[in-house]
Amino acid sequence: MAKGSLYPSESRSFYDRCTGTHIRQITTSSCLHHHPFFIIPAYDNAMQRMIFISYRTGTAQIFAEERATGELRQLTDRPDISEWSVHPGRNGKAVFFTAGTSGWRLDLETLEERELVDFTATTLREEGMVAAAMGTTSVSHDDRWWAVRFNVGKESALAIVDTDTGEHNIILHRDNIGHLQFCPDDANLLYYAGPLTDRVWVIHRDGSENRRLYKQNVEKKEWITHETWIPGTRELAFVDWPHGVRCVNVDTGIERQVTTVNAWHAISNHTGTRMVADTNFPDIGIQIFDARDGVGKPETLCYPGASSIGEHWNGPFPYTAGPIPVYAPQHTHPHPSFSPDGKYVVFTSDRSGYAQIYEATISNT
């Protein structure tokens, strides 16, 4: 089928055998699916649609579940989408993605694809399966700005694109740039991941005040990863693998513990009051915990049953001497994230043999 095609709802419901949580399976087709990376919203703020990737046509294409009807709509039909770059706009009008060397804006009413920018770069992502190799992008919470990283030779570059005009400024060149995220409380402030031994950096949208926010203790092989903002606090949370989640205030530099559970990919809800995380080595299910009380007592939401491939996580920090080849297909990771209203958690699981998308209902919202 082609762009614009409608597929009947594939929704089916069941309850988690251990927690009793209601879970809705959104996709069932015998192929690979996944929602956007956990730092990227899967829904628009009004929750009209849930955006996802499906391989049901043979290649990675952008789809939407129309939540009013449950129907699945194919939004693209092209061979070159960078599947982890996909970022829905929060106002529900557009989806942004990269393909080839260009950045595109997909109108969700007309399905027109408009090329916003052509970087004429070698590639918009690194080789591999993790970090900068995923090619994630970030849209500011007012939908005005789009942050995209790309390569210029052996160097990484960070561009800020106007989502209306396509005008852009390259604000940074350096050795490594990945996992860009606008601060939810300040569209002039971004986090980005630097090298694996020195990840935690922030920069202003105009390129000023590029600085390290947290210095990793490399001698102790501290494994800092999967950074995310906590809305309403100007704090950046990060996983101190496998010892829990900590955070640091971007203005004061004050650090604090959020939780000690072995959170893997952890992110806040839209109010910054709770966090959700998948777990690994051991997998103790998807956990929800308070983001602000300094204790973060975890509560198991459900058990996703994903294969969560990535043996390099089952040991000490492996990147002391630099990047190494790893096998960690991202569609095998749950990557949970909250819906805008805080009532659901969306996640991906290959429990059935194919990566499918699920939505768990939070009972105590």
PDB file of N, CA and C in Angstrom, residues 11-93:
ATOM      1  N   SER A  11      -5.613  -2.798  17.249  1.00  0.00           N
ATOM      2  CA  SER A  11      -5.603  -2.704  18.701  1.00  0.00           C
ATOM      3  C   SER A  11      -6.201  -3.946  19.360  1.00  0.00           C
ATOM      4  N   ARG A  12      -5.488  -4.449  20.349  1.00  0.00           N
ATOM      5  CA  ARG A  12      -5.989  -5.539  21.193  1.00  0.00           C
ATOM      6  C   ARG A  12      -5.512  -5.296  22.609  1.00  0.00           C
ATOM      7  N   SER A  13      -6.298  -5.732  23.580  1.00  0.00           N
ATOM      8  CA  SER A  13      -5.989  -5.442  24.977  1.00  0.00           C
ATOM      9  C   SER A  13      -5.778  -6.710  25.782  1.00  0.00           C
ATOM     10  N   PHE A  14      -4.936  -6.585  26.803  1.00  0.00           N
ATOM     11  CA  PHE A  14      -4.715  -7.673  27.745  1.00  0.00           C
ATOM     12  C   PHE A  14      -4.198  -7.065  29.042  1.00  0.00           C
ATOM     13  N   TYR A  15      -4.007  -7.897  30.045  1.00  0.00           N
ATOM     14  CA  TYR A  15      -3.517  -7.430  31.339  1.00  0.00           C
ATOM     15  C   TYR A  15      -2.194  -8.106  31.661  1.00  0.00           C
ATOM     16  N   ASP A  16      -1.278  -7.316  32.221  1.00  0.00           N
ATOM     17  CA  ASP A  16       0.001  -7.876  32.621  1.00  0.00           C
ATOM     18  C   ASP A  16      -0.233  -8.950  33.682  1.00  0.00           C
ATOM     19  N   ARG A  17       0.355 -10.124  33.483  1.00  0.00           N
ATOM     20  CA  ARG A  17       0.092 -11.259  34.369  1.00  0.00           C
ATOM     21  C   ARG A  17       0.565 -11.018  35.792  1.00  0.00           C
ATOM     22  N   CYS A  18       1.587 -10.194  35.954  1.00  0.00           N
ATOM     23  CA  CYS A  18       2.163  -9.990  37.289  1.00  0.00           C
ATOM     24  C   CYS A  18       1.613  -8.753  37.995  1.00  0.00           C
ATOM     25  N   THR A  19       1.389  -7.670  37.264  1.00  0.00           N
ATOM     26  CA  THR A  19       0.964  -6.421  37.901  1.00  0.00           C
ATOM     27  C   THR A  19      -0.508  -6.109  37.700  1.00  0.00           C
ATOM     28  N   GLY A  20      -1.147  -6.760  36.746  1.00  0.00           N
ATOM     29  CA  GLY A  20      -2.544  -6.475  36.448  1.00  0.00           C
ATOM     30  C   GLY A  20      -2.760  -5.222  35.630  1.00  0.00           C
ATOM     31  N   THR A  21      -1.685  -4.586  35.197  1.00  0.00           N
ATOM     32  CA  THR A  21      -1.788  -3.364  34.399  1.00  0.00           C
ATOM     33  C   THR A  21      -2.450  -3.644  33.052  1.00  0.00           C
ATOM     34  N   HIS A  22      -3.384  -2.778  32.679  1.00  0.00           N
ATOM     35  CA  HIS A  22      -4.024  -2.903  31.370  1.00  0.00           C
ATOM     36  C   HIS A  22      -3.047  -2.462  30.292  1.00  0.00           C
ATOM     37  N   ILE A  23      -2.879  -3.295  29.273  1.00  0.00           N
ATOM     38  CA  ILE A  23      -1.957  -3.007  28.174  1.00  0.00           C
ATOM     39  C   ILE A  23      -2.705  -3.128  26.858  1.00  0.00           C
ATOM     40  N   ARG A  24      -2.507  -2.148  26.010  1.00  0.00           N
ATOM     41  CA  ARG A  24      -3.102  -2.173  24.673  1.00  0.00           C
ATOM     42  C   ARG A  24      -1.988  -2.351  23.651  1.00  0.00           C
ATOM     43  N   GLN A  25      -2.090  -3.401  22.847  1.00  0.00           N
ATOM     44  CA  GLN A  25      -1.136  -3.602  21.763  1.00  0.00           C
ATOM     45  C   GLN A  25      -1.638  -2.824  20.553  1.00  0.00           C
ATOM     46  N   ILE A  26      -0.805  -1.930  20.030  1.00  0.00           N
ATOM     47  CA  ILE A  26      -1.230  -1.023  18.964  1.00  0.00           C
ATOM     48  C   ILE A  26      -0.992  -1.609  17.581  1.00  0.00           C
ATOM     49  N   THR A  27       0.108  -2.351  17.416  1.00  0.00           N
ATOM     50  CA  THR A  27       0.444  -2.956  16.119  1.00  0.00           C
ATOM     51  C   THR A  27       0.531  -4.468  16.261  1.00  0.00           C
ATOM     52  N   THR A  28       0.144  -5.187  15.206  1.00  0.00           N
ATOM     53  CA  THR A  28       0.224  -6.651  15.231  1.00  0.00           C
ATOM     54  C   THR A  28       0.817  -7.239  13.963  1.00  0.00           C
ATOM     55  N   SER A  29       1.013  -6.441  12.926  1.00  0.00           N
ATOM     56  CA  SER A  29       1.538  -6.949  11.656  1.00  0.00           C
ATOM     57  C   SER A  29       2.885  -7.633  11.869  1.00  0.00           C
ATOM     58  N   SER A  30       3.133  -8.700  11.127  1.00  0.00           N
ATOM     59  CA  SER A  30       4.352  -9.512  11.304  1.00  0.00           C
ATOM     60  C   SER A  30       5.563  -8.840  10.666  1.00  0.00           C
ATOM     61  N   CYS A  31       6.000  -7.765  11.308  1.00  0.00           N
ATOM     62  CA  CYS A  31       7.178  -7.023  10.855  1.00  0.00           C
ATOM     63  C   CYS A  31       7.651  -6.151  12.011  1.00  0.00           C
ATOM     64  N   LEU A  32       8.721  -5.434  11.782  1.00  0.00           N
ATOM     65  CA  LEU A  32       9.314  -4.591  12.816  1.00  0.00           C
ATOM     66  C   LEU A  32       8.562  -3.269  12.936  1.00  0.00           C
ATOM     67  N   HIS A  33       8.275  -2.870  14.186  1.00  0.00           N
ATOM     68  CA  HIS A  33       7.709  -1.559  14.494  1.00  0.00           C
ATOM     69  C   HIS A  33       8.475  -0.972  15.676  1.00  0.00           C
ATOM     70  N   HIS A  34       8.464   0.314  15.788  1.00  0.00           N
ATOM     71  CA  HIS A  34       8.909   0.952  17.027  1.00  0.00           C
ATOM     72  C   HIS A  34       8.387   2.381  17.093  1.00  0.00           C
ATOM     73  N   HIS A  35       8.197   2.873  18.301  1.00  0.00           N
ATOM     74  CA  HIS A  35       7.841   4.277  18.496  1.00  0.00           C
ATOM     75  C   HIS A  35       9.128   5.104  18.489  1.00  0.00           C
ATOM     76  N   PRO A  36       9.043   6.437  18.497  1.00  0.00           N
ATOM     77  CA  PRO A  36      10.263   7.243  18.519  1.00  0.00           C
ATOM     78  C   PRO A  36      11.117   6.945  19.749  1.00  0.00           C
ATOM     79  N   PHE A  37      12.401   7.289  19.661  1.00  0.00           N
ATOM     80  CA  PHE A  37      13.314   7.093  20.787  1.00  0.00           C
ATOM     81  C   PHE A  37      12.721   7.741  22.034  1.00  0.00           C
ATOM     82  N   PHE A  38      13.061   7.210  23.209  1.00  0.00           N
ATOM     83  CA  PHE A  38      12.356   7.594  24.433  1.00  0.00           C
ATOM     84  C   PHE A  38      12.459   9.085  24.774  1.00  0.00           C
ATOM     85  N   ILE A  39      13.469   9.780  24.271  1.00  0.00           N
ATOM     86  CA  ILE A  39      13.611  11.214  24.539  1.00  0.00           C
ATOM     87  C   ILE A  39      12.749  12.066  23.608  1.00  0.00           C
ATOM     88  N   ILE A  40      12.055  11.421  22.691  1.00  0.00           N
ATOM     89  CA  ILE A  40      11.226  12.104  21.692  1.00  0.00           C
ATOM     90  C   ILE A  40       9.762  11.729  21.927  1.00  0.00           C
ATOM     91  N   PRO A  41       8.846  12.689  21.949  1.00  0.00           N
ATOM     92  CA  PRO A  41       7.439  12.349  22.199  1.00  0.00           C
ATOM     93  C   PRO A  41       6.859  11.494  21.074  1.00  0.00           C
ATOM     94  N   ALA A  42       6.045  10.529  21.453  1.00  0.00           N
ATOM     95  CA  ALA A  42       5.376   9.699  20.448  1.00  0.00           C
ATOM     96  C   ALA A  42       4.047  10.315  20.020  1.00  0.00           C
ATOM     97  N   TYR A  43       3.487  11.181  20.864  1.00  0.00           N
ATOM     98  CA  TYR A  43       2.171  11.773  20.614  1.00  0.00           C
ATOM     99  C   TYR A  43       2.299  13.288  20.448  1.00  0.00           C
ATOM    100  N   ASP A  44       1.329  13.901  19.770  1.00  0.00           N
ATOM    101  CA  ASP A  44       1.176  15.347  19.851  1.00  0.00           C
ATOM    102  C   ASP A  44       0.524  15.674  21.190  1.00  0.00           C
ATOM    103  N   ASN A  45       0.566  16.928  21.602  1.00  0.00           N
ATOM    104  CA  ASN A  45       0.074  17.292  22.934  1.00  0.00           C
ATOM    105  C   ASN A  45      -1.408  17.002  23.129  1.00  0.00           C
ATOM    106  N   ALA A  46      -2.195  17.102  22.056  1.00  0.00           N
ATOM    107  CA  ALA A  46      -3.629  16.824  22.153  1.00  0.00           C
ATOM    108  C   ALA A  46      -3.932  15.335  22.028  1.00  0.00           C
ATOM    109  N   MET A  47      -2.912  14.543  21.776  1.00  0.00           N
ATOM    110  CA  MET A  47      -3.025  13.091  21.646  1.00  0.00           C
ATOM    111  C   MET A  47      -4.007  12.686  20.551  1.00  0.00           C
ATOM    112  N   GLN A  48      -3.973  13.421  19.440  1.00  0.00           N
ATOM    113  CA  GLN A  48      -4.769  13.023  18.285  1.00  0.00           C
ATOM    114  C   GLN A  48      -4.166  11.807  17.599  1.00  0.00           C
ATOM    115  N   ARG A  49      -2.832  11.755  17.601  1.00  0.00           N
ATOM    116  CA  ARG A  49      -2.129  10.681  16.894  1.00  0.00           C
ATOM    117  C   ARG A  49      -0.956  10.175  17.723  1.00  0.00           C
ATOM    118  N   MET A  50      -0.605   8.925  17.497  1.00  0.00           N
ATOM    119  CA  MET A  50       0.636   8.360  18.000  1.00  0.00           C
ATOM    120  C   MET A  50       1.480   8.018  16.782  1.00  0.00           C
ATOM    121  N   ILE A  51       2.669   8.569  16.700  1.00  0.00           N
ATOM    122  CA  ILE A  51       3.538   8.412  15.537  1.00  0.00           C
ATOM    123  C   ILE A  51       4.495   7.251  15.768  1.00  0.00           C
ATOM    124  N   PHE A  52       4.703   6.447  14.727  1.00  0.00           N
ATOM    125  CA  PHE A  52       5.606   5.305  14.871  1.00  0.00           C
ATOM    126  C   PHE A  52       6.209   4.929  13.526  1.00  0.00           C
ATOM    127  N   ILE A  53       7.163   4.027  13.581  1.00  0.00           N
ATOM    128  CA  ILE A  53       7.800   3.464  12.390  1.00  0.00           C
ATOM    129  C   ILE A  53       7.283   2.050  12.178  1.00  0.00           C
ATOM    130  N   SER A  54       6.973   1.714  10.930  1.00  0.00           N
ATOM    131  CA  SER A  54       6.580   0.352  10.569  1.00  0.00           C
ATOM    132  C   SER A  54       7.324  -0.074   9.318  1.00  0.00           C
ATOM    133  N   TYR A  55       7.711  -1.346   9.300  1.00  0.00           N
ATOM    134  CA  TYR A  55       8.365  -1.946   8.132  1.00  0.00           C
ATOM    135  C   TYR A  55       7.387  -2.788   7.319  1.00  0.00           C
ATOM    136  N   ARG A  56       6.101  -2.621   7.505  1.00  0.00           N
ATOM    137  CA  ARG A  56       5.121  -3.495   6.851  1.00  0.00           C
ATOM    138  C   ARG A  56       5.126  -3.365   5.329  1.00  0.00           C
ATOM    139  N   THR A  57       5.666  -2.296   4.803  1.00  0.00           N
ATOM    140  CA  THR A  57       5.763  -2.144   3.346  1.00  0.00           C
ATOM    141  C   THR A  57       7.101  -2.634   2.807  1.00  0.00           C
ATOM    142  N   GLY A  58       7.990  -3.083   3.708  1.00  0.00           N
ATOM    143  CA  GLY A  58       9.304  -3.572   3.305  1.00  0.00           C
ATOM    144  C   GLY A  58      10.445  -2.664   3.687  1.00  0.00           C
ATOM    145  N   THR A  59      10.156  -1.388   3.939  1.00  0.00           N
ATOM    146  CA  THR A  59      11.162  -0.430   4.390  1.00  0.00           C
ATOM    147  C   THR A  59      10.586   0.394   5.537  1.00  0.00           C
ATOM    148  N   ALA A  60      11.458   1.105   6.232  1.00  0.00           N
ATOM    149  CA  ALA A  60      11.016   1.927   7.356  1.00  0.00           C
ATOM    150  C   ALA A  60      10.183   3.102   6.858  1.00  0.00           C
ATOM    151  N   GLN A  61       8.924   3.161   7.262  1.00  0.00           N
ATOM    152  CA  GLN A  61       8.033   4.266   6.893  1.00  0.00           C
ATOM    153  C   GLN A  61       7.375   4.836   8.147  1.00  0.00           C
ATOM    154  N   ILE A  62       7.012   6.107   8.067  1.00  0.00           N
ATOM    155  CA  ILE A  62       6.347   6.766   9.182  1.00  0.00           C
ATOM    156  C   ILE A  62       4.845   6.500   9.100  1.00  0.00           C
ATOM    157  N   PHE A  63       4.285   6.070  10.221  1.00  0.00           N
ATOM    158  CA  PHE A  63       2.851   5.794  10.338  1.00  0.00           C
ATOM    159  C   PHE A  63       2.291   6.578  11.522  1.00  0.00           C
ATOM    160  N   ALA A  64       0.974   6.668  11.566  1.00  0.00           N
ATOM    161  CA  ALA A  64       0.290   7.254  12.716  1.00  0.00           C
ATOM    162  C   ALA A  64      -0.899   6.393  13.075  1.00  0.00           C
ATOM    163  N   GLU A  65      -1.116   6.199  14.370  1.00  0.00           N
ATOM    164  CA  GLU A  65      -2.397   5.674  14.815  1.00  0.00           C
ATOM    165  C   GLU A  65      -3.314   6.871  15.048  1.00  0.00           C
ATOM    166  N   GLU A  66      -4.429   6.900  14.321  1.00  0.00           N
ATOM    167  CA  GLU A  66      -5.445   7.928  14.542  1.00  0.00           C
ATOM    168  C   GLU A  66      -6.234   7.493  15.775  1.00  0.00           C
ATOM    169  N   ARG A  67      -6.019   8.177  16.890  1.00  0.00           N
ATOM    170  CA  ARG A  67      -6.518   7.653  18.163  1.00  0.00           C
ATOM    171  C   ARG A  67      -8.041   7.702  18.272  1.00  0.00           C
ATOM    172  N   ALA A  68      -8.685   8.547  17.500  1.00  0.00           N
ATOM    173  CA  ALA A  68     -10.149   8.611  17.546  1.00  0.00           C
ATOM    174  C   ALA A  68     -10.786   7.350  16.978  1.00  0.00           C
ATOM    175  N   THR A  69     -10.121   6.740  15.996  1.00  0.00           N
ATOM    176  CA  THR A  69     -10.686   5.573  15.315  1.00  0.00           C
ATOM    177  C   THR A  69      -9.853   4.309  15.502  1.00  0.00           C
ATOM    178  N   GLY A  70      -8.587   4.457  15.870  1.00  0.00           N
ATOM    179  CA  GLY A  70      -7.684   3.316  15.958  1.00  0.00           C
ATOM    180  C   GLY A  70      -7.073   2.930  14.627  1.00  0.00           C
ATOM    181  N   GLU A  71      -7.497   3.594  13.538  1.00  0.00           N
ATOM    182  CA  GLU A  71      -6.937   3.278  12.226  1.00  0.00           C
ATOM    183  C   GLU A  71      -5.471   3.692  12.151  1.00  0.00           C
ATOM    184  N   LEU A  72      -4.721   2.960  11.316  1.00  0.00           N
ATOM    185  CA  LEU A  72      -3.305   3.237  11.110  1.00  0.00           C
ATOM    186  C   LEU A  72      -3.131   3.867   9.737  1.00  0.00           C
ATOM    187  N   ARG A  73      -2.503   5.018   9.693  1.00  0.00           N
ATOM    188  CA  ARG A  73      -2.328   5.744   8.432  1.00  0.00           C
ATOM    189  C   ARG A  73      -0.850   5.768   8.045  1.00  0.00           C
ATOM    190  N   GLN A  74      -0.564   5.380   6.807  1.00  0.00           N
ATOM    191  CA  GLN A  74       0.798   5.461   6.286  1.00  0.00           C
ATOM    192  C   GLN A  74       1.068   6.896   5.856  1.00  0.00           C
ATOM    193  N   LEU A  75       2.116   7.486   6.408  1.00  0.00           N
ATOM    194  CA  LEU A  75       2.394   8.901   6.161  1.00  0.00           C
ATOM    195  C   LEU A  75       3.484   9.144   5.132  1.00  0.00           C
ATOM    196  N   THR A  76       4.338   8.163   4.899  1.00  0.00           N
ATOM    197  CA  THR A  76       5.439   8.330   3.940  1.00  0.00           C
ATOM    198  C   THR A  76       5.563   7.092   3.068  1.00  0.00           C
ATOM    199  N   ASP A  77       6.270   7.272   1.957  1.00  0.00           N
ATOM    200  CA  ASP A  77       6.592   6.152   1.073  1.00  0.00           C
ATOM    201  C   ASP A  77       7.881   6.512   0.345  1.00  0.00           C
ATOM    202  N   ARG A  78       8.991   6.368   1.063  1.00  0.00           N
ATOM    203  CA  ARG A  78      10.288   6.717   0.495  1.00  0.00           C
ATOM    204  C   ARG A  78      11.346   5.787   1.094  1.00  0.00           C
ATOM    205  N   PRO A  79      12.462   5.572   0.414  1.00  0.00           N
ATOM    206  CA  PRO A  79      13.403   4.529   0.821  1.00  0.00           C
ATOM    207  C   PRO A  79      14.510   4.973   1.769  1.00  0.00           C
ATOM    208  N   ASP A  80      14.572   6.274   2.114  1.00  0.00           N
ATOM    209  CA  ASP A  80      15.785   6.782   2.750  1.00  0.00           C
ATOM    210  C   ASP A  80      15.575   7.420   4.115  1.00  0.00           C
ATOM    211  N   ILE A  81      14.479   7.110   4.788  1.00  0.00           N
ATOM    212  CA  ILE A  81      14.192   7.734   6.079  1.00  0.00           C
ATOM    213  C   ILE A  81      15.173   7.251   7.140  1.00  0.00           C
ATOM    214  N   SER A  82      15.724   8.185   7.890  1.00  0.00           N
ATOM    215  CA  SER A  82      16.510   7.852   9.076  1.00  0.00           C
ATOM    216  C   SER A  82      15.517   7.651  10.214  1.00  0.00           C
ATOM    217  N   GLU A  83      15.230   6.402  10.533  1.00  0.00           N
ATOM    218  CA  GLU A  83      14.051   6.084  11.334  1.00  0.00           C
ATOM    219  C   GLU A  83      14.075   6.627  12.758  1.00  0.00           C
ATOM    220  N   TRP A  84      15.264   6.834  13.334  1.00  0.00           N
ATOM    221  CA  TRP A  84      15.318   7.350  14.701  1.00  0.00           C
ATOM    222  C   TRP A  84      15.369   8.876  14.745  1.00  0.00           C
ATOM    223  N   SER A  85      15.371   9.507  13.575  1.00  0.00           N
ATOM    224  CA  SER A  85      15.348  10.974  13.525  1.00  0.00           C
ATOM    225  C   SER A  85      13.941  11.527  13.678  1.00  0.00           C
ATOM    226  N   VAL A  86      12.937  10.694  13.523  1.00  0.00           N
ATOM    227  CA  VAL A  86      11.536  11.136  13.456  1.00  0.00           C
ATOM    228  C   VAL A  86      11.117  11.840  14.751  1.00  0.00           C
ATOM    229  N   HIS A  87      10.585  13.047  14.615  1.00  0.00           N
ATOM    230  CA  HIS A  87      10.167  13.838  15.777  1.00  0.00           C
ATOM    231  C   HIS A  87       8.820  14.499  15.494  1.00  0.00           C
ATOM    232  N   PRO A  88       7.732  14.033  16.117  1.00  0.00           N
ATOM    233  CA  PRO A  88       6.432  14.684  15.939  1.00  0.00           C
ATOM    234  C   PRO A  88       6.442  16.091  16.533  1.00  0.00           C
ATOM    235  N   GLY A  89       5.787  17.030  15.858  1.00  0.00           N
ATOM    236  CA  GLY A  89       5.565  18.339  16.454  1.00  0.00           C
ATOM    237  C   GLY A  89       4.528  18.220  17.552  1.00  0.00           C
ATOM    238  N   ARG A  90       4.658  19.022  18.581  1.00  0.00           N
ATOM    239  CA  ARG A  90       3.739  18.920  19.708  1.00  0.00           C
ATOM    240  C   ARG A  90       2.368  19.510  19.408  1.00  0.00           C
ATOM    241  N   ASN A  91       2.286  20.388  18.400  1.00  0.00           N
ATOM    242  CA  ASN A  91       0.986  20.982  18.060  1.00  0.00           C
ATOM    243  C   ASN A  91       0.155  20.107  17.132  1.00  0.00           C
ATOM    244  N   GLY A  92       0.675  18.950  16.741  1.00  0.00           N
ATOM    245  CA  GLY A  92      -0.082  18.005  15.932  1.00  0.00           C
ATOM    246  C   GLY A  92      -0.152  18.323  14.460  1.00  0.00           C
ATOM    247  N   LYS A  93       0.602  19.340  14.014  1.00  0.00           N
ATOM    248  CA  LYS A  93       0.511  19.747  12.615  1.00  0.00           C
ATOM    249  C   LYS A  93       1.537  19.080  11.710  1.00  0.00           C
TER     250      LYS A  93
END
